[in-house]
Amino acid sequence: MSYFKRFVISLVLSVPLIIQMVGMAFSWMMPAYNWIALITTTIIMALSALPFWQSAWAAFKNHHANMDTLVAIGTAVAYFYSIYAMATGRAVYFETAALVTVFVLLGQVFEERMRNNASSAVEKLLQLQAKEAEVWRDGHYQLVPVAQVQVGDLVRVKPGQKVPLDGLITEGVSSVDESMVTGESMPVTKKVGDRVVGATLNKTGTFTFRVEKIGQDTMLAQIVELVKKAQTSHAPIQRLTDKIADIFVPIVLIIALLTYLVWYVFLGASGVDAMLYAVAVVVIACPCALGLATPTAIMVGTGRAAKLGVLIKDATVLEAIDGVQTVVFDKTGTITEGQPVVTDVVGQKDLLRVAASLEAASEHPLAAAILTAAKQADLTLSPVTDFQVVAGQGVKAKLANKEALLGNEQLTKAYELSPRLQATLTKLKQAAKTVVIVVYDGQVLGLIGIQDRPKADAKQAMAALVKRGLKPVMLTGDNEVVAQAIADEVGIKEVIAGVLPDQKAATIEHLQAAGKVAFVGDGINDAPALSTATVGITMGSGTDIALEAGGIVLTNNQLMGVVNAFDISQKTFKRIKLNLFWALIYNVIGIPLAAGLFSGLGLTLSPEFAGLAMALSSISVVGSSLLLNKVKIGA
């Protein structure tokens, strides 16, 4: 039974007790009230308050005390005393036991509602997944339930349809809305060789893809599992809270006993009044707000992060990231796109067409960059003959029965560059770009500059980190000239270049001697550094090994995701500390008030209102945590 149902039952059953409390102000007594109160309160104690009794008993058997111990003891004292009072003709206090239960359950309802809200955004992703898929079987496409699709099946996706599962496009071009996975609102162009993710939305063209992952192996399912794990994990500060509660409860019980003895023995109060003071102490001291301070902030914070494309895999990250001073970035595939692209075409009009025609038969990464540029320019390629790869230099072939060359200076050394092209060559090399020279029919057509470009948001991300007092550093195995050129372009001042993969972790350890270090990477060779760093942040496009090593995964592959990760982690941890502060202050103020220390000033607190105050404190902590959904992140 949910806490909400228990709350409703206890509230309805408490109505006669509330009516009688109001009636007493007018000297009105409900007929057979004691029996009505006994029956309704007994049902409340046996049904609605059952979780508190079970939790308190489990803690007692393990020689511990928890927040439910206080609720159980406080309500039990009021309930059993009222039975005794009823049997001996004294005034009963069933309403105390009933209403304390009502108010404690109210706090639990808010906590339960908050838990559901925190994870509902992620859970809805699974509900949005396609239910059917068009699969190629028996010589034609047929509609089958997604559960029947197997790895290796060919699936067709038409405009407006959802991508049913994860896979690799084998035919067609389209724009896909991946916002539900990456948080990025702009559609992404997808072509042959690109991967698609289940539950994303196909916007324009029709394409076919080969299924690579199904069921719990899909990215969407893994995202949900990671978020669930993070929301239920315990940060070190949460363990501190548990220890505080373990010590706090026995202290409260001692204070309650002393309160009873002082009022009854030394101040001459009646046994009933002394008991009510003691019960009020027990009830108001129930550290529900203390217990809610950490988990509520973790659930809201990790849920907010997931919406931004930031998966926080474990709550320990929230505390670890606090105080990080240095953020170290891998270069290729992290700061850069990881794919070389044509950046400069300098020469005659036919230069790019001739180059692409030569590279059409090549498998070199630079060939892919030139062919992509030609396709974007909508150029028609010409067939070549006598194609030959010159190792370490380039390619040569015949185009329209005329010799054509494409390669570096060594391959084309027999051909003289014009002063303009020579100056351009020098300039491109200084910018750390790879330059290919194209020769056709004995004439130099021009130069093509190729480079692995920084990601579009790289410069913005580095500036945002510096603004937050963090120092970005580039760590790469590439040569210093290339690394420095990229660093200068994106605004990184410190570069550590020429580092072999097995040396990256040692470099991180060295940097950590001066303070906490976060490492951002994506490849297999980054896994040791990701594990060594105080916080490992992995690009979502990275390898499975790297994804496992990182404590944070950026599903949108954007560097501003690093900024978002820092913002949401640090603000969540600050919210936890703020919640703990107010929860403790509440108890510091509430216990003396409940014990009657200010009764001479007319300030007293009955057990019922102590229960209400405790519920309100829990609600305030939940509300404080929910404010994480409103804080400014990024930019």
XYZ file of C-alpha atoms in Angstrom:
635
model
C 0.000 0.000 0.000
C 1.352 3.442 -0.933
C 1.967 6.173 1.623
C -0.733 8.237 -0.089
C -3.381 5.560 0.542
C -2.232 5.169 4.144
C -2.405 8.956 4.570
C -5.955 9.155 3.165
C -7.148 6.311 5.421
C -5.632 7.887 8.536
C -6.972 11.347 7.630
C -10.528 10.082 7.077
C -10.473 8.064 10.300
C -9.155 11.105 12.181
C -12.122 13.310 11.201
C -14.176 12.442 14.352
C -11.134 13.181 16.506
C -10.595 16.553 14.810
C -14.301 17.419 15.223
C -14.062 16.602 18.942
C -10.915 18.756 19.308
C -12.837 21.701 17.805
C -15.910 20.877 19.921
C -13.915 21.010 23.129
C -13.394 24.731 22.548
C -17.194 25.061 22.946
C -17.471 22.552 25.809
C -19.158 20.025 23.529
C -18.561 16.298 23.917
C -19.283 13.764 21.191
C -21.419 10.845 22.427
C -19.363 7.679 22.970
C -16.277 9.627 21.884
C -13.809 7.443 23.787
C -15.005 4.306 22.020
C -15.023 6.022 18.615
C -11.494 7.328 19.252
C -10.280 3.893 20.383
C -11.648 2.128 17.292
C -10.437 4.692 14.738
C -7.006 5.112 16.334
C -6.518 1.361 16.596
C -7.198 0.986 12.864
C -4.788 3.850 12.136
C -2.063 2.332 14.310
C -2.531 -1.147 12.842
C -2.876 -0.126 9.201
C -1.582 3.333 8.365
C 1.270 3.431 10.905
C 2.377 -0.145 10.153
C 5.510 0.863 8.143
C 6.839 2.882 11.094
C 6.346 -0.034 13.464
C 8.022 -2.471 11.066
C 10.969 -0.159 10.444
C 11.450 0.565 14.143
C 11.326 -3.139 15.014
C 13.847 -4.040 12.295
C 16.211 -1.356 13.587
C 15.773 -2.571 17.176
C 16.631 -6.160 16.205
C 19.846 -4.869 14.598
C 20.669 -2.856 17.731
C 20.118 0.439 15.940
C 17.648 3.295 16.124
C 16.253 5.262 13.200
C 13.822 8.100 12.567
C 10.865 5.675 12.609
C 11.864 4.636 16.137
C 10.835 8.064 17.395
C 7.507 7.997 15.555
C 6.731 4.503 16.841
C 7.622 5.340 20.461
C 5.772 8.680 20.465
C 2.543 7.304 19.032
C 2.744 4.122 21.145
C 3.055 6.102 24.395
C 0.038 8.263 23.535
C -2.029 5.272 22.350
C -1.394 2.884 25.232
C -1.659 5.622 27.839
C -5.072 6.534 26.384
C -6.237 2.922 26.748
C -5.112 2.999 30.383
C -6.785 6.396 30.891
C -10.023 5.132 29.334
C -10.059 2.139 31.674
C -9.480 4.335 34.771
C -11.804 7.181 33.820
C -9.141 9.738 32.899
C -8.861 12.017 29.853
C -7.686 10.210 26.691
C -5.175 11.373 24.074
C -5.989 9.119 21.139
C -5.977 12.183 18.866
C -2.268 12.657 19.611
C -1.372 9.171 18.307
C -3.703 9.523 15.313
C -2.739 13.023 14.196
C 0.989 12.454 14.651
C 0.598 9.497 12.278
C -1.377 11.672 9.843
C 1.276 14.387 9.745
C 4.215 11.990 9.490
C 2.470 10.225 6.597
C 1.900 13.623 4.977
C 5.661 14.125 4.914
C 6.108 10.643 3.442
C 3.517 11.403 0.745
C 5.494 14.433 -0.352
C 8.691 12.394 -0.377
C 7.049 9.619 -2.399
C 5.593 12.140 -4.856
C 8.980 13.782 -5.213
C 10.665 10.443 -5.887
C 8.166 9.705 -8.638
C 8.553 13.156 -10.198
C 12.352 12.988 -10.086
C 12.533 9.853 -12.222
C 9.358 10.167 -14.312
C 11.044 12.176 -17.088
C 13.516 9.365 -17.702
C 10.951 6.589 -17.317
C 8.754 8.258 -19.940
C 11.528 7.750 -22.494
C 10.935 4.017 -22.366
C 7.201 4.560 -22.801
C 7.900 6.654 -25.897
C 9.805 3.817 -27.542
C 8.338 2.506 -30.802
C 6.070 -0.496 -30.364
C 6.504 -1.886 -33.902
C 9.186 -1.964 -36.594
C 9.243 -2.500 -40.374
C 11.635 -5.441 -40.747
C 12.920 -7.016 -43.992
C 11.811 -10.636 -43.897
C 10.876 -13.183 -46.560
C 11.708 -10.787 -49.380
C 9.696 -7.791 -48.211
C 9.229 -5.366 -45.306
C 6.679 -6.412 -42.726
C 5.453 -4.795 -39.510
C 6.399 -6.773 -36.392
C 6.458 -5.998 -32.636
C 9.759 -4.516 -31.503
C 10.170 -7.402 -29.047
C 10.500 -9.768 -32.039
C 13.279 -7.820 -33.773
C 16.689 -9.492 -33.648
C 20.249 -8.192 -33.881
C 21.220 -8.075 -37.550
C 17.693 -7.402 -38.867
C 17.263 -4.671 -41.486
C 14.672 -2.100 -40.402
C 13.131 0.669 -42.511
C 12.146 3.982 -40.906
C 9.916 6.455 -42.743
C 9.524 10.217 -42.060
C 7.617 10.895 -38.853
C 8.299 7.439 -37.412
C 10.334 6.621 -34.333
C 13.565 4.692 -34.633
C 12.670 1.409 -32.907
C 16.144 0.251 -31.779
C 19.863 1.077 -31.954
C 21.698 0.374 -35.193
C 23.839 1.440 -38.157
C 22.342 3.096 -41.274
C 22.914 1.033 -44.422
C 20.837 3.075 -46.879
C 19.320 6.559 -47.089
C 19.820 10.039 -45.628
C 17.622 11.821 -43.102
C 17.438 14.269 -40.188
C 16.768 12.690 -36.794
C 15.516 14.432 -33.671
C 17.628 12.965 -30.846
C 16.542 15.464 -28.172
C 14.977 12.833 -25.914
C 18.374 11.145 -25.585
C 20.922 13.948 -25.978
C 18.975 17.009 -24.834
C 19.964 18.739 -28.088
C 16.975 20.350 -29.836
C 18.441 20.598 -33.371
C 17.872 17.555 -35.647
C 21.016 15.646 -36.625
C 21.757 14.661 -40.244
C 22.179 10.902 -40.567
C 23.691 9.079 -43.529
C 25.084 5.656 -44.426
C 27.517 4.542 -41.734
C 25.996 6.697 -38.971
C 24.429 5.200 -35.870
C 20.845 5.806 -34.789
C 19.358 5.410 -31.314
C 16.057 3.816 -30.398
C 13.115 6.116 -29.494
C 14.512 9.060 -31.476
C 12.301 10.614 -34.163
C 12.953 10.485 -37.914
C 12.102 13.893 -39.382
C 12.579 13.876 -43.160
C 13.943 11.103 -45.401
C 13.495 7.328 -45.351
C 16.440 5.185 -44.296
C 17.274 1.575 -43.541
C 19.453 0.484 -40.655
C 20.886 -2.761 -39.370
C 19.934 -3.506 -35.762
C 22.936 -3.688 -33.417
C 21.343 -3.581 -29.943
C 18.015 -4.732 -28.563
C 16.262 -4.874 -25.170
C 18.377 -3.865 -22.178
C 21.438 -3.333 -24.392
C 20.009 -0.239 -26.110
C 21.317 3.190 -25.178
C 17.921 4.257 -23.868
C 17.614 1.274 -21.519
C 21.148 1.824 -20.244
C 20.437 5.519 -19.631
C 17.414 4.662 -17.505
C 19.399 2.079 -15.509
C 22.258 4.524 -14.906
C 19.895 7.213 -13.651
C 18.060 4.742 -11.398
C 21.387 3.600 -9.962
C 22.483 7.175 -9.311
C 19.190 8.101 -7.646
C 19.343 5.176 -5.232
C 23.074 5.356 -4.488
C 24.461 6.965 -1.345
C 26.925 9.815 -1.367
C 29.512 9.802 1.457
C 27.634 12.692 3.076
C 24.520 10.478 3.156
C 26.416 7.873 5.172
C 27.363 10.659 7.581
C 23.666 11.510 7.900
C 22.854 7.876 8.697
C 25.492 7.870 11.451
C 24.096 11.110 12.867
C 20.596 9.599 12.995
C 21.944 6.486 14.702
C 23.426 8.615 17.511
C 20.707 11.255 17.491
C 17.773 8.941 18.265
C 19.094 7.569 21.595
C 20.000 11.125 22.662
C 16.436 12.262 21.911
C 15.004 9.398 23.958
C 17.203 10.400 26.894
C 16.078 14.040 26.533
C 12.432 12.897 26.441
C 12.921 10.845 29.623
C 14.636 13.779 31.368
C 11.809 16.068 30.218
C 9.256 13.767 31.814
C 11.220 13.478 35.082
C 11.918 17.223 35.368
C 8.287 18.181 34.803
C 6.810 15.419 36.968
C 9.341 15.228 39.799
C 10.803 18.712 40.079
C 8.207 21.077 38.568
C 5.142 19.354 39.999
C 3.317 18.770 36.712
C 0.790 15.968 36.463
C 1.899 12.671 34.998
C -0.251 13.326 31.925
C 1.222 16.785 31.265
C 4.756 15.508 31.816
C 4.063 12.647 29.423
C 2.750 15.046 26.746
C 5.913 17.146 26.946
C 8.022 13.995 26.582
C 5.950 12.753 23.627
C 6.217 16.175 21.943
C 10.025 15.992 22.250
C 10.085 12.532 20.680
C 7.773 13.522 17.833
C 9.314 16.877 16.887
C 12.832 15.441 17.040
C 12.018 12.758 14.470
C 14.803 13.486 11.973
C 12.712 12.986 8.836
C 14.004 16.230 7.370
C 17.554 15.111 8.136
C 16.923 11.801 6.402
C 15.363 13.484 3.379
C 18.063 16.142 2.970
C 20.442 14.051 0.866
C 18.314 11.560 -1.141
C 15.792 14.142 -2.302
C 18.518 16.456 -3.630
C 20.281 13.518 -5.313
C 17.115 12.356 -7.051
C 16.136 15.804 -8.294
C 19.699 16.724 -9.285
C 20.399 13.529 -11.237
C 16.966 13.741 -12.879
C 17.647 17.321 -13.985
C 21.075 16.289 -15.255
C 19.579 13.467 -17.350
C 17.302 15.956 -19.115
C 20.424 17.952 -20.044
C 22.178 14.915 -21.516
C 24.385 14.418 -18.429
C 24.246 10.963 -16.835
C 25.606 10.923 -13.284
C 26.281 7.243 -12.683
C 26.813 7.385 -8.924
C 25.989 9.845 -6.162
C 29.612 9.822 -4.969
C 30.397 11.955 -8.015
C 28.355 14.827 -6.564
C 30.677 15.078 -3.600
C 33.882 14.233 -5.502
C 33.372 17.007 -8.053
C 33.109 19.630 -5.323
C 36.488 21.347 -5.139
C 37.844 20.145 -8.507
C 40.333 22.718 -9.758
C 41.663 21.267 -13.015
C 39.755 19.770 -15.943
C 41.956 17.729 -18.279
C 40.723 17.021 -21.820
C 41.792 14.374 -24.301
C 42.082 15.952 -27.761
C 40.922 13.613 -30.521
C 37.223 12.808 -30.304
C 36.803 14.899 -27.175
C 37.857 18.474 -27.969
C 37.842 17.682 -31.680
C 35.227 15.875 -33.752
C 37.547 12.892 -34.244
C 36.939 13.033 -37.994
C 39.265 14.938 -40.370
C 37.444 17.451 -42.578
C 38.451 19.653 -45.493
C 39.049 23.179 -44.201
C 40.794 24.841 -47.187
C 40.558 24.389 -50.973
C 43.008 26.719 -52.700
C 43.555 26.550 -56.460
C 41.737 25.998 -59.704
C 38.006 25.449 -60.009
C 38.307 21.750 -60.874
C 40.638 21.020 -57.932
C 38.160 19.334 -55.545
C 36.504 17.235 -58.286
C 39.834 15.844 -59.476
C 40.953 15.153 -55.874
C 37.710 13.350 -55.017
C 37.863 11.281 -58.206
C 41.352 10.120 -57.233
C 40.342 9.349 -53.648
C 37.166 7.454 -54.527
C 39.062 4.168 -54.485
C 41.120 4.972 -51.380
C 40.357 3.861 -47.808
C 42.555 6.482 -46.138
C 40.825 8.752 -43.527
C 41.897 11.816 -45.529
C 40.153 10.340 -48.567
C 36.886 10.212 -46.637
C 37.245 13.905 -45.776
C 37.802 14.886 -49.435
C 34.904 12.725 -50.658
C 32.594 14.244 -48.036
C 33.550 17.752 -49.176
C 32.889 16.820 -52.805
C 29.499 15.357 -51.926
C 28.547 18.505 -50.008
C 29.528 20.537 -53.103
C 27.358 18.201 -55.232
C 30.250 17.391 -57.593
C 30.118 14.622 -60.172
C 33.195 12.404 -60.012
C 35.062 10.967 -62.991
C 36.273 7.364 -63.275
C 39.977 6.710 -62.932
C 42.247 3.927 -64.197
C 45.637 2.563 -63.158
C 44.953 3.597 -59.553
C 48.003 3.166 -57.328
C 48.735 3.903 -53.661
C 52.203 5.266 -52.952
C 52.843 4.303 -49.336
C 53.406 7.282 -47.061
C 53.044 9.756 -49.928
C 49.624 9.631 -51.586
C 47.919 8.188 -54.666
C 48.260 8.408 -58.421
C 46.081 7.319 -61.332
C 44.912 8.266 -64.801
C 41.917 10.527 -65.192
C 40.589 10.923 -68.772
C 43.834 9.200 -69.866
C 45.921 11.926 -68.220
C 48.174 11.440 -65.199
C 46.903 12.721 -61.888
C 48.636 12.850 -58.510
C 47.424 13.621 -54.999
C 49.694 13.585 -51.999
C 52.377 15.273 -49.947
C 55.382 17.326 -51.055
C 57.527 14.242 -51.541
C 55.095 12.745 -54.066
C 54.783 16.012 -56.020
C 58.371 17.292 -55.646
C 58.844 17.267 -59.405
C 56.243 19.991 -59.776
C 56.937 23.570 -58.741
C 54.401 25.521 -56.703
C 53.575 29.117 -57.514
C 54.665 31.711 -54.908
C 51.033 32.082 -53.833
C 50.554 28.343 -53.339
C 53.914 28.056 -51.573
C 52.921 30.791 -49.122
C 49.559 29.092 -48.577
C 51.278 25.747 -47.970
C 53.499 27.302 -45.308
C 50.530 28.994 -43.656
C 48.455 25.793 -43.547
C 51.335 23.770 -42.091
C 51.864 26.402 -39.387
C 48.197 25.971 -38.506
C 48.919 22.243 -37.981
C 46.825 21.184 -40.960
C 47.566 18.246 -43.216
C 48.078 19.503 -46.781
C 47.682 17.496 -49.984
C 48.846 18.781 -53.355
C 46.864 17.902 -56.496
C 48.560 17.619 -59.891
C 46.748 16.943 -63.161
C 48.229 16.633 -66.640
C 51.563 18.018 -65.462
C 50.054 21.082 -63.783
C 49.584 21.828 -60.073
C 45.848 22.449 -59.608
C 46.171 23.565 -55.994
C 46.200 22.587 -52.320
C 43.679 21.054 -49.977
C 43.974 21.622 -46.207
C 42.567 18.935 -43.919
C 42.197 19.029 -40.140
C 40.368 17.362 -37.291
C 38.250 20.358 -36.321
C 37.372 21.368 -32.748
C 33.771 20.807 -31.770
C 31.499 23.767 -32.379
C 31.056 24.523 -28.685
C 34.662 23.878 -27.609
C 35.682 27.526 -27.278
C 32.470 28.416 -25.426
C 32.930 25.485 -23.021
C 36.542 26.400 -22.173
C 35.576 30.026 -21.543
C 32.715 28.907 -19.295
C 35.040 26.669 -17.256
C 37.573 29.469 -16.808
C 34.739 31.773 -15.730
C 33.935 29.254 -12.979
C 37.521 29.290 -11.725
C 38.511 25.983 -13.336
C 41.690 25.425 -15.338
C 41.271 23.488 -18.627
C 44.288 21.430 -19.741
C 44.801 19.429 -22.949
C 46.411 15.990 -22.632
C 47.166 14.243 -25.929
C 49.449 11.790 -27.630
C 49.578 14.051 -30.694
C 52.622 16.195 -31.467
C 52.976 19.555 -29.765
C 52.510 21.674 -32.914
C 49.137 20.140 -33.770
C 48.005 20.115 -30.119
C 49.003 23.749 -29.551
C 47.168 24.878 -32.677
C 43.921 23.295 -31.470
C 44.483 24.597 -27.929
C 45.014 28.162 -29.171
C 41.830 27.957 -31.229
C 39.614 26.839 -28.332
C 41.265 28.870 -25.574
C 43.294 26.282 -23.629
C 46.537 27.708 -22.239
C 48.195 24.560 -20.893
C 49.024 21.660 -23.227
C 50.647 18.334 -22.355
C 51.481 16.695 -25.698
C 53.239 13.549 -26.860
C 51.872 11.454 -23.972
C 51.565 7.749 -24.727
C 48.277 6.029 -23.772
C 49.848 4.136 -20.867
C 51.292 7.387 -19.493
C 47.998 9.286 -19.269
C 46.996 7.849 -15.890
C 50.429 8.683 -14.431
C 50.080 12.252 -15.716
C 46.690 12.570 -13.998
C 48.211 11.279 -10.744
C 50.936 13.906 -11.009
C 48.395 16.693 -11.528
C 46.338 15.454 -8.564
C 49.236 16.216 -6.237
C 48.139 19.860 -6.536
C 44.398 19.226 -6.073
C 41.309 17.460 -7.429
C 41.347 16.705 -11.164
C 38.543 15.814 -13.589
C 39.417 14.034 -16.845
C 37.290 14.133 -19.996
C 37.886 11.444 -22.623
C 36.272 8.985 -25.000
C 38.571 6.180 -26.100
C 39.841 2.843 -24.809
C 43.209 4.482 -24.166
C 41.428 7.014 -21.908
C 39.949 4.392 -19.548
C 42.911 4.293 -17.082
C 42.970 8.105 -16.854
C 39.189 8.225 -16.389
C 39.451 5.774 -13.504
C 42.459 7.536 -11.941
C 40.982 11.046 -11.987
C 38.923 12.384 -9.085
C 36.025 12.518 -11.538
C 35.954 10.789 -14.929
C 33.704 12.340 -17.596
C 33.069 10.289 -20.733
C 31.734 11.442 -24.091
C 28.674 9.377 -25.019
C 30.237 8.463 -28.377
C 33.128 6.768 -26.557
C 33.938 3.093 -26.304
C 32.133 0.772 -23.904
C 35.268 0.514 -21.741
C 35.526 4.303 -21.452
C 31.817 4.576 -20.624
C 32.266 2.100 -17.777
C 35.318 3.936 -16.423
C 33.699 7.385 -16.301
C 31.526 8.524 -13.407
C 29.652 10.946 -15.697
C 28.528 10.253 -19.278
C 27.651 13.054 -21.717
C 25.059 11.548 -24.057
C 25.009 14.589 -26.360
C 28.807 14.495 -26.949
C 28.993 18.259 -26.523
C 31.682 19.972 -24.467
C 29.159 22.334 -22.875
C 27.929 19.131 -21.260
C 31.088 19.269 -19.117
C 30.021 22.718 -17.889
C 26.496 21.424 -17.251
C 27.912 18.450 -15.344
C 29.925 20.726 -13.059
C 27.028 23.112 -12.531
C 24.403 20.515 -11.670
C 26.795 18.426 -9.522
C 28.085 21.370 -7.514
C 24.646 22.916 -7.050
C 23.173 19.570 -6.000
C 25.903 19.082 -3.398
C 25.437 22.640 -2.115
C 21.702 21.975 -1.859
C 22.405 18.838 0.198
C 24.510 20.853 2.662
C 21.833 23.562 2.827
C 19.145 20.951 3.506
C 21.224 19.367 6.263
C 21.854 22.757 7.861
C 18.170 23.668 8.045
C 17.172 20.173 9.192
C 19.605 20.348 12.102
C 18.664 23.937 12.997
C 15.020 22.881 13.047
C 15.774 20.200 15.651
C 17.961 22.538 17.706
C 15.066 25.008 17.960
C 12.207 22.505 18.096
C 13.374 20.208 20.900
C 13.662 22.922 23.611
C 10.289 24.310 22.541
C 8.658 20.871 22.763
C 10.318 20.181 26.137
C 8.561 23.238 27.566
C 11.648 25.353 28.241
C 9.749 28.392 27.005
C 6.425 27.583 28.646
C 6.916 30.570 30.963
C 6.630 32.737 27.855
C 3.487 30.970 26.779
C 5.348 29.033 24.068
C 4.403 25.355 24.199
C 3.970 22.650 21.599
C 1.459 19.803 21.883
C 2.369 16.416 20.350
C -0.145 16.948 17.519
C 1.426 20.245 16.483
C 4.886 18.795 16.978
C 3.909 16.171 14.396
C 2.637 18.891 12.068
C 5.851 20.892 12.512
C 7.884 17.789 11.745
C 5.863 17.133 8.586
C 6.285 20.749 7.492
C 10.048 20.526 7.999
C 10.145 17.462 5.746
C 8.044 19.256 3.147
C 10.385 22.248 3.279
C 13.391 20.019 2.573
C 11.599 18.382 -0.353
C 10.637 21.829 -1.672
C 14.226 23.004 -1.317
C 15.440 20.030 -3.354
C 12.821 20.591 -6.052
C 14.226 24.099 -6.553
C 17.147 22.385 -8.313
C 14.814 22.137 -11.293
C 14.823 25.947 -11.473
C 18.501 26.818 -10.968
C 20.432 28.169 -13.941
C 22.699 25.587 -15.559
C 25.397 26.271 -18.178
C 26.128 29.463 -20.123
